[in-house]
mmCIF file with all atom_site columns, C-alpha atoms in Angstrom:
data_model
loop_
_atom_site.group_PDB
_atom_site.id
_atom_site.type_symbol
_atom_site.label_atom_id
_atom_site.label_alt_id
_atom_site.label_comp_id
_atom_site.label_asym_id
_atom_site.label_entity_id
_atom_site.label_seq_id
_atom_site.pdbx_PDB_ins_code
_atom_site.Cartn_x
_atom_site.Cartn_y
_atom_site.Cartn_z
_atom_site.occupancy
_atom_site.B_iso_or_equiv
_atom_site.pdbx_formal_charge
_atom_site.auth_seq_id
_atom_site.auth_comp_id
_atom_site.auth_asym_id
_atom_site.auth_atom_id
_atom_site.pdbx_PDB_model_num
ATOM 1   C CA . HIS I 1 1   ? -14.319 14.397  -2.333  1.00 0.00 ? 1   HIS I CA 1
ATOM 2   C CA . VAL I 1 2   ? -11.363 11.892  -1.884  1.00 0.00 ? 2   VAL I CA 1
ATOM 3   C CA . GLN I 1 3   ? -10.736 9.307   -4.530  1.00 0.00 ? 3   GLN I CA 1
ATOM 4   C CA . LEU I 1 4   ? -8.023  6.550   -4.701  1.00 0.00 ? 4   LEU I CA 1
ATOM 5   C CA . VAL I 1 5   ? -7.555  4.591   -7.912  1.00 0.00 ? 5   VAL I CA 1
ATOM 6   C CA . GLU I 1 6   ? -5.252  1.700   -8.064  1.00 0.00 ? 6   GLU I CA 1
ATOM 7   C CA . SER I 1 7   ? -3.606  0.227   -11.138 1.00 0.00 ? 7   SER I CA 1
ATOM 8   C CA . GLY I 1 8   ? -0.744  -2.127  -12.098 1.00 0.00 ? 8   GLY I CA 1
ATOM 9   C CA . GLY I 1 9   ? -2.095  -5.508  -10.713 1.00 0.00 ? 9   GLY I CA 1
ATOM 10  C CA . GLY I 1 10  ? -1.775  -8.555  -12.945 1.00 0.00 ? 10  GLY I CA 1
ATOM 11  C CA . SER I 1 11  ? -0.354  -12.098 -13.050 1.00 0.00 ? 11  SER I CA 1
ATOM 12  C CA . VAL I 1 12  ? 3.278   -12.993 -12.646 1.00 0.00 ? 12  VAL I CA 1
ATOM 13  C CA . GLN I 1 13  ? 5.616   -15.844 -12.008 1.00 0.00 ? 13  GLN I CA 1
ATOM 14  C CA . ALA I 1 14  ? 7.044   -16.452 -8.839  1.00 0.00 ? 14  ALA I CA 1
ATOM 15  C CA . GLY I 1 15  ? 10.185  -14.324 -8.413  1.00 0.00 ? 15  GLY I CA 1
ATOM 16  C CA . GLY I 1 16  ? 8.904   -11.646 -10.714 1.00 0.00 ? 16  GLY I CA 1
ATOM 17  C CA . SER I 1 17  ? 7.990   -7.978  -10.010 1.00 0.00 ? 17  SER I CA 1
ATOM 18  C CA . LEU I 1 18  ? 5.080   -5.714  -10.127 1.00 0.00 ? 18  LEU I CA 1
ATOM 19  C CA . THR I 1 19  ? 4.444   -2.125  -9.392  1.00 0.00 ? 19  THR I CA 1
ATOM 20  C CA . LEU I 1 20  ? 1.054   -0.980  -8.111  1.00 0.00 ? 20  LEU I CA 1
ATOM 21  C CA . SER I 1 21  ? 0.031   2.625   -8.449  1.00 0.00 ? 21  SER I CA 1
ATOM 22  C CA . CYS I 1 22  ? -2.417  4.679   -6.563  1.00 0.00 ? 22  CYS I CA 1
ATOM 23  C CA . ALA I 1 23  ? -3.629  7.950   -7.975  1.00 0.00 ? 23  ALA I CA 1
ATOM 24  C CA . ALA I 1 24  ? -5.115  10.202  -5.417  1.00 0.00 ? 24  ALA I CA 1
ATOM 25  C CA . SER I 1 25  ? -7.382  13.218  -5.797  1.00 0.00 ? 25  SER I CA 1
ATOM 26  C CA . GLY I 1 26  ? -8.950  15.280  -3.043  1.00 0.00 ? 26  GLY I CA 1
ATOM 27  C CA . LEU I 1 27  ? -5.964  14.877  -0.621  1.00 0.00 ? 27  LEU I CA 1
ATOM 28  C CA . ARG I 1 28  ? -2.286  15.463  -0.957  1.00 0.00 ? 28  ARG I CA 1
ATOM 29  C CA . VAL I 1 29  ? -0.122  12.360  -0.649  1.00 0.00 ? 29  VAL I CA 1
ATOM 30  C CA . GLY I 1 30  ? 2.728   14.565  0.644   1.00 0.00 ? 30  GLY I CA 1
ATOM 31  C CA . ASP I 1 31  ? 0.594   15.381  3.829   1.00 0.00 ? 31  ASP I CA 1
ATOM 32  C CA . THR I 1 32  ? -1.174  12.156  4.296   1.00 0.00 ? 32  THR I CA 1
ATOM 33  C CA . CYS I 1 33  ? -0.650  8.717   5.647   1.00 0.00 ? 33  CYS I CA 1
ATOM 34  C CA . MET I 1 34  ? -0.544  6.336   2.741   1.00 0.00 ? 34  MET I CA 1
ATOM 35  C CA . ALA I 1 35  ? -0.713  2.676   2.999   1.00 0.00 ? 35  ALA I CA 1
ATOM 36  C CA . TRP I 1 36  ? -1.395  -0.696  1.073   1.00 0.00 ? 36  TRP I CA 1
ATOM 37  C CA . PHE I 1 37  ? -3.390  -3.430  2.290   1.00 0.00 ? 37  PHE I CA 1
ATOM 38  C CA . ARG I 1 38  ? -4.187  -6.863  0.724   1.00 0.00 ? 38  ARG I CA 1
ATOM 39  C CA . GLN I 1 39  ? -6.893  -9.397  1.104   1.00 0.00 ? 39  GLN I CA 1
ATOM 40  C CA . ARG I 1 40  ? -6.558  -13.104 0.272   1.00 0.00 ? 40  ARG I CA 1
ATOM 41  C CA . PRO I 1 41  ? -9.459  -15.452 -0.309  1.00 0.00 ? 41  PRO I CA 1
ATOM 42  C CA . GLY I 1 42  ? -11.117 -16.180 2.936   1.00 0.00 ? 42  GLY I CA 1
ATOM 43  C CA . LEU I 1 43  ? -9.100  -13.901 5.019   1.00 0.00 ? 43  LEU I CA 1
ATOM 44  C CA . GLY I 1 44  ? -9.332  -10.526 6.505   1.00 0.00 ? 44  GLY I CA 1
ATOM 45  C CA . ARG I 1 45  ? -7.600  -7.356  4.960   1.00 0.00 ? 45  ARG I CA 1
ATOM 46  C CA . GLU I 1 46  ? -3.966  -7.129  6.267   1.00 0.00 ? 46  GLU I CA 1
ATOM 47  C CA . GLY I 1 47  ? -1.538  -4.211  6.083   1.00 0.00 ? 47  GLY I CA 1
ATOM 48  C CA . VAL I 1 48  ? 1.388   -4.642  3.719   1.00 0.00 ? 48  VAL I CA 1
ATOM 49  C CA . ALA I 1 49  ? 3.233   -1.340  3.819   1.00 0.00 ? 49  ALA I CA 1
ATOM 50  C CA . ALA I 1 50  ? 2.659   2.389   5.101   1.00 0.00 ? 50  ALA I CA 1
ATOM 51  C CA . LEU I 1 51  ? 4.360   5.601   4.599   1.00 0.00 ? 51  LEU I CA 1
ATOM 52  C CA . ASP I 1 52  ? 4.041   8.547   6.816   1.00 0.00 ? 52  ASP I CA 1
ATOM 53  C CA . VAL I 1 53  ? 5.938   11.884  7.125   1.00 0.00 ? 53  VAL I CA 1
ATOM 54  C CA . ASP I 1 54  ? 7.265   13.002  10.389  1.00 0.00 ? 54  ASP I CA 1
ATOM 55  C CA . GLU I 1 55  ? 7.884   16.436  11.798  1.00 0.00 ? 55  GLU I CA 1
ATOM 56  C CA . SER I 1 56  ? 11.081  16.900  10.057  1.00 0.00 ? 56  SER I CA 1
ATOM 57  C CA . LYS I 1 57  ? 9.496   15.856  6.730   1.00 0.00 ? 57  LYS I CA 1
ATOM 58  C CA . SER I 1 58  ? 11.323  12.568  6.702   1.00 0.00 ? 58  SER I CA 1
ATOM 59  C CA . TRP I 1 59  ? 9.509   9.503   5.198   1.00 0.00 ? 59  TRP I CA 1
ATOM 60  C CA . VAL I 1 60  ? 8.644   6.853   7.729   1.00 0.00 ? 60  VAL I CA 1
ATOM 61  C CA . ARG I 1 61  ? 7.996   3.497   6.330   1.00 0.00 ? 61  ARG I CA 1
ATOM 62  C CA . ASP I 1 62  ? 6.455   0.415   8.067   1.00 0.00 ? 62  ASP I CA 1
ATOM 63  C CA . TYR I 1 63  ? 6.239   -2.994  6.515   1.00 0.00 ? 63  TYR I CA 1
ATOM 64  C CA . ARG I 1 64  ? 4.668   -6.380  7.169   1.00 0.00 ? 64  ARG I CA 1
ATOM 65  C CA . ALA I 1 65  ? 7.483   -8.643  8.273   1.00 0.00 ? 65  ALA I CA 1
ATOM 66  C CA . SER I 1 66  ? 6.799   -11.149 5.327   1.00 0.00 ? 66  SER I CA 1
ATOM 67  C CA . VAL I 1 67  ? 7.343   -8.469  2.676   1.00 0.00 ? 67  VAL I CA 1
ATOM 68  C CA . ARG I 1 68  ? 10.269  -6.458  4.279   1.00 0.00 ? 68  ARG I CA 1
ATOM 69  C CA . GLY I 1 69  ? 13.164  -6.405  1.913   1.00 0.00 ? 69  GLY I CA 1
ATOM 70  C CA . ARG I 1 70  ? 11.076  -7.231  -1.076  1.00 0.00 ? 70  ARG I CA 1
ATOM 71  C CA . PHE I 1 71  ? 8.489   -4.552  -1.195  1.00 0.00 ? 71  PHE I CA 1
ATOM 72  C CA . THR I 1 72  ? 9.138   -0.669  -1.400  1.00 0.00 ? 72  THR I CA 1
ATOM 73  C CA . ILE I 1 73  ? 6.299   1.898   -0.709  1.00 0.00 ? 73  ILE I CA 1
ATOM 74  C CA . SER I 1 74  ? 6.754   5.341   -2.100  1.00 0.00 ? 74  SER I CA 1
ATOM 75  C CA . ARG I 1 75  ? 4.948   8.613   -2.727  1.00 0.00 ? 75  ARG I CA 1
ATOM 76  C CA . HIS I 1 76  ? 5.224   10.900  -5.789  1.00 0.00 ? 76  HIS I CA 1
ATOM 77  C CA . ILE I 1 77  ? 4.281   14.482  -5.097  1.00 0.00 ? 77  ILE I CA 1
ATOM 78  C CA . ALA I 1 78  ? 4.451   15.581  -8.686  1.00 0.00 ? 78  ALA I CA 1
ATOM 79  C CA . ASN I 1 79  ? 1.581   13.414  -9.803  1.00 0.00 ? 79  ASN I CA 1
ATOM 80  C CA . ASN I 1 80  ? -0.094  13.020  -6.304  1.00 0.00 ? 80  ASN I CA 1
ATOM 81  C CA . SER I 1 81  ? 0.360   9.282   -6.226  1.00 0.00 ? 81  SER I CA 1
ATOM 82  C CA . ALA I 1 82  ? 1.705   6.435   -4.136  1.00 0.00 ? 82  ALA I CA 1
ATOM 83  C CA . THR I 1 83  ? 3.328   3.203   -5.346  1.00 0.00 ? 83  THR I CA 1
ATOM 84  C CA . LEU I 1 84  ? 4.163   -0.196  -4.118  1.00 0.00 ? 84  LEU I CA 1
ATOM 85  C CA . ARG I 1 85  ? 7.181   -1.853  -5.758  1.00 0.00 ? 85  ARG I CA 1
ATOM 86  C CA . MET I 1 86  ? 6.868   -5.521  -5.305  1.00 0.00 ? 86  MET I CA 1
ATOM 87  C CA . ASP I 1 87  ? 10.036  -7.802  -5.976  1.00 0.00 ? 87  ASP I CA 1
ATOM 88  C CA . ASN I 1 88  ? 10.572  -11.469 -5.672  1.00 0.00 ? 88  ASN I CA 1
ATOM 89  C CA . LEU I 1 89  ? 6.951   -12.155 -5.515  1.00 0.00 ? 89  LEU I CA 1
ATOM 90  C CA . LYS I 1 90  ? 5.741   -15.254 -3.989  1.00 0.00 ? 90  LYS I CA 1
ATOM 91  C CA . PRO I 1 91  ? 2.543   -17.310 -4.513  1.00 0.00 ? 91  PRO I CA 1
ATOM 92  C CA . GLU I 1 92  ? 1.408   -16.310 -0.968  1.00 0.00 ? 92  GLU I CA 1
ATOM 93  C CA . ASP I 1 93  ? 1.406   -12.660 -2.125  1.00 0.00 ? 93  ASP I CA 1
ATOM 94  C CA . SER I 1 94  ? -1.505  -13.304 -4.490  1.00 0.00 ? 94  SER I CA 1
ATOM 95  C CA . ALA I 1 95  ? -4.365  -11.233 -3.259  1.00 0.00 ? 95  ALA I CA 1
ATOM 96  C CA . VAL I 1 96  ? -6.425  -8.085  -4.005  1.00 0.00 ? 96  VAL I CA 1
ATOM 97  C CA . HIS I 1 97  ? -4.211  -5.237  -3.083  1.00 0.00 ? 97  HIS I CA 1
ATOM 98  C CA . TYR I 1 98  ? -5.836  -1.994  -1.737  1.00 0.00 ? 98  TYR I CA 1
ATOM 99  C CA . CYS I 1 99  ? -4.500  1.532   -1.387  1.00 0.00 ? 99  CYS I CA 1
ATOM 100 C CA . ALA I 1 100 ? -5.722  3.403   1.802   1.00 0.00 ? 100 ALA I CA 1
ATOM 101 C CA . ALA I 1 101 ? -5.079  6.872   3.140   1.00 0.00 ? 101 ALA I CA 1
ATOM 102 C CA . GLY I 1 102 ? -5.695  9.125   5.970   1.00 0.00 ? 102 GLY I CA 1
ATOM 103 C CA . SER I 1 103 ? -5.197  7.270   9.190   1.00 0.00 ? 103 SER I CA 1
ATOM 104 C CA . SER I 1 104 ? -3.894  9.463   12.079  1.00 0.00 ? 104 SER I CA 1
ATOM 105 C CA . TRP I 1 105 ? -1.617  6.602   13.237  1.00 0.00 ? 105 TRP I CA 1
ATOM 106 C CA . CYS I 1 106 ? 0.211   5.401   10.022  1.00 0.00 ? 106 CYS I CA 1
ATOM 107 C CA . GLY I 1 107 ? 1.151   1.733   10.157  1.00 0.00 ? 107 GLY I CA 1
ATOM 108 C CA . VAL I 1 108 ? 0.503   -1.715  8.785   1.00 0.00 ? 108 VAL I CA 1
ATOM 109 C CA . ASN I 1 109 ? -1.016  -3.003  12.219  1.00 0.00 ? 109 ASN I CA 1
ATOM 110 C CA . GLN I 1 110 ? -3.623  -0.120  12.427  1.00 0.00 ? 110 GLN I CA 1
ATOM 111 C CA . ASP I 1 111 ? -7.146  -1.255  12.173  1.00 0.00 ? 111 ASP I CA 1
ATOM 112 C CA . THR I 1 112 ? -8.674  -0.890  8.650   1.00 0.00 ? 112 THR I CA 1
ATOM 113 C CA . SER I 1 113 ? -11.552 1.139   10.225  1.00 0.00 ? 113 SER I CA 1
ATOM 114 C CA . LYS I 1 114 ? -9.089  3.892   11.039  1.00 0.00 ? 114 LYS I CA 1
ATOM 115 C CA . TYR I 1 115 ? -8.264  4.541   7.415   1.00 0.00 ? 115 TYR I CA 1
ATOM 116 C CA . PRO I 1 116 ? -11.044 6.622   6.023   1.00 0.00 ? 116 PRO I CA 1
ATOM 117 C CA . TYR I 1 117 ? -10.197 6.429   2.320   1.00 0.00 ? 117 TYR I CA 1
ATOM 118 C CA . TRP I 1 118 ? -9.910  3.342   0.134   1.00 0.00 ? 118 TRP I CA 1
ATOM 119 C CA . GLY I 1 119 ? -9.423  2.467   -3.506  1.00 0.00 ? 119 GLY I CA 1
ATOM 120 C CA . GLN I 1 120 ? -11.410 -0.326  -5.323  1.00 0.00 ? 120 GLN I CA 1
ATOM 121 C CA . GLY I 1 121 ? -8.601  -2.653  -5.222  1.00 0.00 ? 121 GLY I CA 1
ATOM 122 C CA . THR I 1 122 ? -6.483  -4.537  -7.940  1.00 0.00 ? 122 THR I CA 1
ATOM 123 C CA . GLN I 1 123 ? -5.839  -8.328  -8.247  1.00 0.00 ? 123 GLN I CA 1
ATOM 124 C CA . VAL I 1 124 ? -2.170  -9.543  -7.950  1.00 0.00 ? 124 VAL I CA 1
ATOM 125 C CA . THR I 1 125 ? -1.794  -13.232 -8.901  1.00 0.00 ? 125 THR I CA 1
ATOM 126 C CA . VAL I 1 126 ? 1.568   -15.123 -8.577  1.00 0.00 ? 126 VAL I CA 1
ATOM 127 C CA . SER I 1 127 ? 1.938   -18.580 -9.853  1.00 0.00 ? 127 SER I CA 1
#
């Protein structure tokens, strides 16, 4: 049984930082595509960052253009988790953020239906 549990959301002023965490059970983050999506009010869910591992065990990161250079996705093998470090936050980053895992093609433009595992979401508010 796979479970993803997000934490770390909250309210912050523009220009501030937050780090979201995704604790995983039932899968190994070191072997699985891990990603973060967000959903703003009235809009569909959009990919923010994705992290895969290639054949040489190198990490392959993909970012939405609007967050590239501000957000960093990482995985932590020791505690089987993934994080999303968000710096220089902007009001347009306000959304419910979701951790996702398991897509065979790991990218922010992947259809949400291709990610079989999802967390419950955590709210990020930037004012």
